[in-house]
Amino acid sequence: MLSARYQYDLIEAGCDEAGRGCLAGPVFAAAVILPPDFDHNLLNDSKQLSEEVRYQLRTEIEQCAIAYAVASVDNLEIDQINILNASFLAMHRAIEKLHLVPQFLIIDGNRFKKYPNIPHECIIQGDGKFFSIAAASILAKTYRDDYMLQIATEHPEYDWHSNKGYPTIKHRETVMKIGYTPYHRRTFRVTDPQLSIF
C-alpha cells in the first residue's frame, strides 16, 4: 500500500529516474508534487505496470499534480560524468523546472547529491512506497520511452522501438557487429551478449 506523503509539514516532491542501465540514449528524471490527500488504486512503481497503464497514469498524474517536471542528461554528458552523477543531475534539472519550489524531497534509491537549500530523504524502493515517487517513475519512464521511439527510426537495426536502449542480447549483438551510434554511451562496455555487459 503506497502512502501519500513521507511528511506533511512541508511541500514535498518525489523524484525518480529511468534509463540508468541502458546502453543508449539519455537518462530521464521527473519530480512530482501531488496533493497531500492524493490517492490512487493503480499507481505503483512503473516497472510493475504495463505500458498501457503507464501511459494512462501519465495523463492522470499530469492532470492531478500540483506541479511536475521532466528533464534528461544525454549520453555525451553521461560519458563525461558517469551514470550515477548523471542520474543526480537529471533529478536536479527536473526539480529546477518545477513551477512550485518544493520544501522537501523524497528520492528513490539510497544515494543522492543534495539539491541546494532543500532537505531530502533517500528511500530504497521508494517508487513502491510513496505516490509522488511512483508518479515520478512513470513520467520519467514514459517520456524516455517516447524519446527512444523517436530516435529508433534513425537506427532501426538496434531494435530501440522494442528494447528502448536496454542491453538485450539483440542490442548487444548489433553493437558488436556494426558498432556504436551517436546515441550510445561509450563508457558502457559491451561484451559477448551471453555475458554481463559490465
PDB file of C-alpha atoms in Angstrom:
ATOM      1  CA  MET A   1       0.000   0.000   0.000  1.00  0.00           C
ATOM      2  CA  LEU A   2       1.512   3.302  -1.091  1.00  0.00           C
ATOM      3  CA  SER A   3       1.461   6.390   1.110  1.00  0.00           C
ATOM      4  CA  ALA A   4       0.586   9.913   0.050  1.00  0.00           C
ATOM      5  CA  ARG A   5       3.474  11.641   1.833  1.00  0.00           C
ATOM      6  CA  TYR A   6       6.678  11.000   3.760  1.00  0.00           C
ATOM      7  CA  GLN A   7       5.888  14.039   5.915  1.00  0.00           C
ATOM      8  CA  TYR A   8       3.054  16.565   5.987  1.00  0.00           C
ATOM      9  CA  ASP A   9       4.663  19.781   7.252  1.00  0.00           C
ATOM     10  CA  LEU A  10       6.457  20.838   4.067  1.00  0.00           C
ATOM     11  CA  ILE A  11       5.705  20.920   0.332  1.00  0.00           C
ATOM     12  CA  GLU A  12       7.083  17.576  -0.812  1.00  0.00           C
ATOM     13  CA  ALA A  13       8.284  16.446  -4.240  1.00  0.00           C
ATOM     14  CA  GLY A  14       9.008  12.858  -5.196  1.00  0.00           C
ATOM     15  CA  CYS A  15      11.883  12.188  -7.615  1.00  0.00           C
ATOM     16  CA  ASP A  16      12.905   9.198  -9.705  1.00  0.00           C
ATOM     17  CA  GLU A  17      14.851   8.401 -12.862  1.00  0.00           C
ATOM     18  CA  ALA A  18      14.651   5.999 -15.797  1.00  0.00           C
ATOM     19  CA  GLY A  19      17.309   4.593 -18.085  1.00  0.00           C
ATOM     20  CA  ARG A  20      20.305   4.147 -15.834  1.00  0.00           C
ATOM     21  CA  GLY A  21      21.096   0.677 -17.153  1.00  0.00           C
ATOM     22  CA  CYS A  22      20.706   1.448 -20.853  1.00  0.00           C
ATOM     23  CA  LEU A  23      23.440   1.260 -23.471  1.00  0.00           C
ATOM     24  CA  ALA A  24      21.974   4.125 -25.492  1.00  0.00           C
ATOM     25  CA  GLY A  25      20.023   7.308 -25.006  1.00  0.00           C
ATOM     26  CA  PRO A  26      19.704   9.768 -22.140  1.00  0.00           C
ATOM     27  CA  VAL A  27      18.780   9.155 -18.541  1.00  0.00           C
ATOM     28  CA  PHE A  28      15.477  10.865 -17.737  1.00  0.00           C
ATOM     29  CA  ALA A  29      14.218  12.031 -14.352  1.00  0.00           C
ATOM     30  CA  ALA A  30      10.997  13.517 -13.044  1.00  0.00           C
ATOM     31  CA  ALA A  31       9.924  15.471  -9.983  1.00  0.00           C
ATOM     32  CA  VAL A  32       6.280  15.467  -8.909  1.00  0.00           C
ATOM     33  CA  ILE A  33       4.341  17.352  -6.246  1.00  0.00           C
ATOM     34  CA  LEU A  34       0.963  15.735  -5.560  1.00  0.00           C
ATOM     35  CA  PRO A  35      -1.905  16.979  -3.394  1.00  0.00           C
ATOM     36  CA  PRO A  36      -1.460  15.929   0.257  1.00  0.00           C
ATOM     37  CA  ASP A  37      -4.598  13.776   0.149  1.00  0.00           C
ATOM     38  CA  PHE A  38      -3.792  12.129  -3.192  1.00  0.00           C
ATOM     39  CA  ASP A  39      -4.823   8.504  -3.545  1.00  0.00           C
ATOM     40  CA  HIS A  40      -4.930   6.107  -6.489  1.00  0.00           C
ATOM     41  CA  ASN A  41      -5.554   2.366  -6.585  1.00  0.00           C
ATOM     42  CA  LEU A  42      -3.422   1.708  -9.699  1.00  0.00           C
ATOM     43  CA  LEU A  43      -0.432   3.999  -9.175  1.00  0.00           C
ATOM     44  CA  ASN A  44       2.715   1.999  -8.432  1.00  0.00           C
ATOM     45  CA  ASP A  45       6.349   1.571  -9.419  1.00  0.00           C
ATOM     46  CA  SER A  46       6.435   1.929 -13.219  1.00  0.00           C
ATOM     47  CA  LYS A  47       8.257  -1.411 -13.554  1.00  0.00           C
ATOM     48  CA  GLN A  48       5.215  -3.171 -12.079  1.00  0.00           C
ATOM     49  CA  LEU A  49       2.817  -1.737 -14.672  1.00  0.00           C
ATOM     50  CA  SER A  50       2.032  -2.477 -18.297  1.00  0.00           C
ATOM     51  CA  GLU A  51       2.906   0.109 -20.928  1.00  0.00           C
ATOM     52  CA  GLU A  52      -0.781   0.850 -21.494  1.00  0.00           C
ATOM     53  CA  VAL A  53      -1.383   1.519 -17.799  1.00  0.00           C
ATOM     54  CA  ARG A  54       1.756   3.679 -17.531  1.00  0.00           C
ATOM     55  CA  TYR A  55       0.531   5.989 -20.275  1.00  0.00           C
ATOM     56  CA  GLN A  56      -2.968   6.104 -18.811  1.00  0.00           C
ATOM     57  CA  LEU A  57      -1.497   7.064 -15.434  1.00  0.00           C
ATOM     58  CA  ARG A  58       0.789   9.669 -17.002  1.00  0.00           C
ATOM     59  CA  THR A  59      -2.269  11.577 -18.218  1.00  0.00           C
ATOM     60  CA  GLU A  60      -3.888  11.368 -14.784  1.00  0.00           C
ATOM     61  CA  ILE A  61      -0.685  12.410 -12.998  1.00  0.00           C
ATOM     62  CA  GLU A  62      -0.248  15.444 -15.228  1.00  0.00           C
ATOM     63  CA  GLN A  63      -3.879  16.451 -14.607  1.00  0.00           C
ATOM     64  CA  CYS A  64      -3.804  15.921 -10.834  1.00  0.00           C
ATOM     65  CA  ALA A  65      -0.295  17.042  -9.871  1.00  0.00           C
ATOM     66  CA  ILE A  66       0.216  20.398  -8.197  1.00  0.00           C
ATOM     67  CA  ALA A  67       3.464  20.559 -10.161  1.00  0.00           C
ATOM     68  CA  TYR A  68       5.586  18.191 -12.245  1.00  0.00           C
ATOM     69  CA  ALA A  69       8.662  18.393 -14.448  1.00  0.00           C
ATOM     70  CA  VAL A  70      10.765  16.037 -16.543  1.00  0.00           C
ATOM     71  CA  ALA A  71      14.412  16.504 -17.522  1.00  0.00           C
ATOM     72  CA  SER A  72      17.228  14.478 -19.050  1.00  0.00           C
ATOM     73  CA  VAL A  73      21.003  14.107 -19.325  1.00  0.00           C
ATOM     74  CA  ASP A  74      22.215  12.853 -22.684  1.00  0.00           C
ATOM     75  CA  ASN A  75      24.683  10.092 -23.456  1.00  0.00           C
ATOM     76  CA  LEU A  76      27.579  12.520 -24.019  1.00  0.00           C
ATOM     77  CA  GLU A  77      27.147  14.015 -20.549  1.00  0.00           C
ATOM     78  CA  ILE A  78      26.760  10.523 -19.078  1.00  0.00           C
ATOM     79  CA  ASP A  79      30.133   9.553 -20.554  1.00  0.00           C
ATOM     80  CA  GLN A  80      31.714  12.686 -19.076  1.00  0.00           C
ATOM     81  CA  ILE A  81      30.382  12.491 -15.512  1.00  0.00           C
ATOM     82  CA  ASN A  82      29.282   8.803 -15.162  1.00  0.00           C
ATOM     83  CA  ILE A  83      25.758   7.448 -14.921  1.00  0.00           C
ATOM     84  CA  LEU A  84      25.327   7.923 -11.167  1.00  0.00           C
ATOM     85  CA  ASN A  85      26.161  11.626 -11.332  1.00  0.00           C
ATOM     86  CA  ALA A  86      24.086  11.951 -14.495  1.00  0.00           C
ATOM     87  CA  SER A  87      21.083  10.489 -12.665  1.00  0.00           C
ATOM     88  CA  PHE A  88      21.503  13.037  -9.888  1.00  0.00           C
ATOM     89  CA  LEU A  89      21.895  15.845 -12.433  1.00  0.00           C
ATOM     90  CA  ALA A  90      18.742  14.811 -14.278  1.00  0.00           C
ATOM     91  CA  MET A  91      16.808  14.921 -10.993  1.00  0.00           C
ATOM     92  CA  HIS A  92      18.287  18.330 -10.172  1.00  0.00           C
ATOM     93  CA  ARG A  93      17.212  19.609 -13.581  1.00  0.00           C
ATOM     94  CA  ALA A  94      13.685  18.297 -13.049  1.00  0.00           C
ATOM     95  CA  ILE A  95      13.482  19.952  -9.620  1.00  0.00           C
ATOM     96  CA  GLU A  96      14.716  23.233 -11.145  1.00  0.00           C
ATOM     97  CA  LYS A  97      11.908  23.158 -13.707  1.00  0.00           C
ATOM     98  CA  LEU A  98       9.096  22.830 -11.146  1.00  0.00           C
ATOM     99  CA  HIS A  99       6.922  25.965 -11.137  1.00  0.00           C
ATOM    100  CA  LEU A 100       6.416  25.491  -7.381  1.00  0.00           C
ATOM    101  CA  VAL A 101       9.562  25.245  -5.280  1.00  0.00           C
ATOM    102  CA  PRO A 102       9.400  22.170  -3.018  1.00  0.00           C
ATOM    103  CA  GLN A 103      10.498  22.360   0.610  1.00  0.00           C
ATOM    104  CA  PHE A 104      11.351  18.672   0.955  1.00  0.00           C
ATOM    105  CA  LEU A 105      12.425  15.946  -1.489  1.00  0.00           C
ATOM    106  CA  ILE A 106      11.921  12.209  -1.351  1.00  0.00           C
ATOM    107  CA  ILE A 107      14.304  10.358  -3.638  1.00  0.00           C
ATOM    108  CA  ASP A 108      14.032   6.820  -4.949  1.00  0.00           C
ATOM    109  CA  GLY A 109      17.180   4.903  -4.026  1.00  0.00           C
ATOM    110  CA  ASN A 110      19.893   5.043  -1.400  1.00  0.00           C
ATOM    111  CA  ARG A 111      22.050   7.929  -2.678  1.00  0.00           C
ATOM    112  CA  PHE A 112      21.537  11.500  -3.839  1.00  0.00           C
ATOM    113  CA  LYS A 113      23.602  14.623  -4.337  1.00  0.00           C
ATOM    114  CA  LYS A 114      21.977  17.292  -2.171  1.00  0.00           C
ATOM    115  CA  TYR A 115      19.928  19.859  -4.031  1.00  0.00           C
ATOM    116  CA  PRO A 116      20.779  23.369  -2.760  1.00  0.00           C
ATOM    117  CA  ASN A 117      18.694  24.537   0.199  1.00  0.00           C
ATOM    118  CA  ILE A 118      16.175  21.683   0.101  1.00  0.00           C
ATOM    119  CA  PRO A 119      16.403  18.779   2.586  1.00  0.00           C
ATOM    120  CA  HIS A 120      15.809  15.287   1.256  1.00  0.00           C
ATOM    121  CA  GLU A 121      15.316  11.685   2.268  1.00  0.00           C
ATOM    122  CA  CYS A 122      16.506   8.712   0.194  1.00  0.00           C
ATOM    123  CA  ILE A 123      14.068   5.811   0.204  1.00  0.00           C
ATOM    124  CA  ILE A 124      15.059   2.391  -1.112  1.00  0.00           C
ATOM    125  CA  GLN A 125      12.324   1.114  -3.446  1.00  0.00           C
ATOM    126  CA  GLY A 126      10.523   4.373  -2.807  1.00  0.00           C
ATOM    127  CA  ASP A 127       8.622   4.058  -6.077  1.00  0.00           C
ATOM    128  CA  GLY A 128       6.681   1.225  -4.440  1.00  0.00           C
ATOM    129  CA  LYS A 129       6.103   3.139  -1.188  1.00  0.00           C
ATOM    130  CA  PHE A 130       5.106   6.721  -1.995  1.00  0.00           C
ATOM    131  CA  PHE A 131       2.719   8.043  -4.630  1.00  0.00           C
ATOM    132  CA  SER A 132       4.870  11.006  -5.666  1.00  0.00           C
ATOM    133  CA  ILE A 133       7.930   8.827  -6.325  1.00  0.00           C
ATOM    134  CA  ALA A 134       5.791   6.308  -8.208  1.00  0.00           C
ATOM    135  CA  ALA A 135       4.365   9.178 -10.261  1.00  0.00           C
ATOM    136  CA  ALA A 136       7.883  10.442 -10.986  1.00  0.00           C
ATOM    137  CA  SER A 137       8.940   6.951 -12.059  1.00  0.00           C
ATOM    138  CA  ILE A 138       6.039   6.778 -14.523  1.00  0.00           C
ATOM    139  CA  LEU A 139       6.743  10.200 -16.023  1.00  0.00           C
ATOM    140  CA  ALA A 140      10.476   9.523 -16.347  1.00  0.00           C
ATOM    141  CA  LYS A 141       9.849   6.115 -17.937  1.00  0.00           C
ATOM    142  CA  THR A 142       7.180   7.206 -20.427  1.00  0.00           C
ATOM    143  CA  TYR A 143       8.987  10.374 -21.511  1.00  0.00           C
ATOM    144  CA  ARG A 144      12.167   8.388 -22.027  1.00  0.00           C
ATOM    145  CA  ASP A 145      10.317   5.702 -23.974  1.00  0.00           C
ATOM    146  CA  ASP A 146       8.826   8.414 -26.208  1.00  0.00           C
ATOM    147  CA  TYR A 147      12.316   9.756 -26.892  1.00  0.00           C
ATOM    148  CA  MET A 148      13.732   6.312 -27.701  1.00  0.00           C
ATOM    149  CA  LEU A 149      10.866   5.619 -30.106  1.00  0.00           C
ATOM    150  CA  GLN A 150      11.691   8.859 -31.926  1.00  0.00           C
ATOM    151  CA  ILE A 151      15.362   8.033 -32.419  1.00  0.00           C
ATOM    152  CA  ALA A 152      14.629   4.363 -33.169  1.00  0.00           C
ATOM    153  CA  THR A 153      13.602   5.386 -36.673  1.00  0.00           C
ATOM    154  CA  GLU A 154      17.148   6.672 -37.309  1.00  0.00           C
ATOM    155  CA  HIS A 155      18.787   3.361 -36.363  1.00  0.00           C
ATOM    156  CA  PRO A 156      16.140   0.618 -36.700  1.00  0.00           C
ATOM    157  CA  GLU A 157      18.705  -2.191 -36.646  1.00  0.00           C
ATOM    158  CA  TYR A 158      19.290  -1.675 -32.886  1.00  0.00           C
ATOM    159  CA  ASP A 159      15.656  -2.524 -32.069  1.00  0.00           C
ATOM    160  CA  TRP A 160      15.190   0.502 -29.800  1.00  0.00           C
ATOM    161  CA  HIS A 161      11.460   0.546 -30.546  1.00  0.00           C
ATOM    162  CA  SER A 162      11.356  -2.666 -28.516  1.00  0.00           C
ATOM    163  CA  ASN A 163      14.288  -2.580 -26.078  1.00  0.00           C
ATOM    164  CA  LYS A 164      14.319   1.219 -25.502  1.00  0.00           C
ATOM    165  CA  GLY A 165      18.128   1.143 -25.359  1.00  0.00           C
ATOM    166  CA  TYR A 166      18.431  -1.541 -22.694  1.00  0.00           C
ATOM    167  CA  PRO A 167      21.142  -4.217 -23.159  1.00  0.00           C
ATOM    168  CA  THR A 168      19.138  -7.037 -24.702  1.00  0.00           C
ATOM    169  CA  ILE A 169      21.021  -9.792 -26.487  1.00  0.00           C
ATOM    170  CA  LYS A 170      19.990  -8.407 -29.881  1.00  0.00           C
ATOM    171  CA  HIS A 171      21.076  -4.892 -28.936  1.00  0.00           C
ATOM    172  CA  ARG A 172      24.496  -6.068 -27.755  1.00  0.00           C
ATOM    173  CA  GLU A 173      24.958  -8.306 -30.802  1.00  0.00           C
ATOM    174  CA  THR A 174      24.210  -5.375 -33.102  1.00  0.00           C
ATOM    175  CA  VAL A 175      26.695  -3.118 -31.287  1.00  0.00           C
ATOM    176  CA  MET A 176      29.394  -5.788 -31.571  1.00  0.00           C
ATOM    177  CA  LYS A 177      28.599  -6.334 -35.253  1.00  0.00           C
ATOM    178  CA  ILE A 178      28.242  -2.784 -36.613  1.00  0.00           C
ATOM    179  CA  GLY A 179      29.397  -0.526 -33.763  1.00  0.00           C
ATOM    180  CA  TYR A 180      28.047   2.441 -31.883  1.00  0.00           C
ATOM    181  CA  THR A 181      25.652   5.194 -32.929  1.00  0.00           C
ATOM    182  CA  PRO A 182      25.938   8.834 -31.792  1.00  0.00           C
ATOM    183  CA  TYR A 183      23.361   7.958 -29.106  1.00  0.00           C
ATOM    184  CA  HIS A 184      25.373   5.196 -27.442  1.00  0.00           C
ATOM    185  CA  ARG A 185      27.135   5.574 -24.110  1.00  0.00           C
ATOM    186  CA  ARG A 186      30.740   4.807 -24.967  1.00  0.00           C
ATOM    187  CA  THR A 187      31.740   4.221 -21.341  1.00  0.00           C
ATOM    188  CA  PHE A 188      29.285   1.316 -21.074  1.00  0.00           C
ATOM    189  CA  ARG A 189      31.371  -1.677 -22.090  1.00  0.00           C
ATOM    190  CA  VAL A 190      29.673  -4.172 -24.382  1.00  0.00           C
ATOM    191  CA  THR A 191      30.955  -7.760 -24.248  1.00  0.00           C
ATOM    192  CA  ASP A 192      29.695 -11.097 -25.532  1.00  0.00           C
ATOM    193  CA  PRO A 193      25.864 -10.942 -25.383  1.00  0.00           C
ATOM    194  CA  GLN A 194      25.814 -14.113 -23.280  1.00  0.00           C
ATOM    195  CA  LEU A 195      27.901 -12.379 -20.595  1.00  0.00           C
ATOM    196  CA  SER A 196      27.349  -9.404 -18.313  1.00  0.00           C
ATOM    197  CA  ILE A 197      27.851  -6.036 -20.006  1.00  0.00           C
ATOM    198  CA  PHE A 198      29.746  -4.516 -17.062  1.00  0.00           C
TER     199      PHE A 198
END
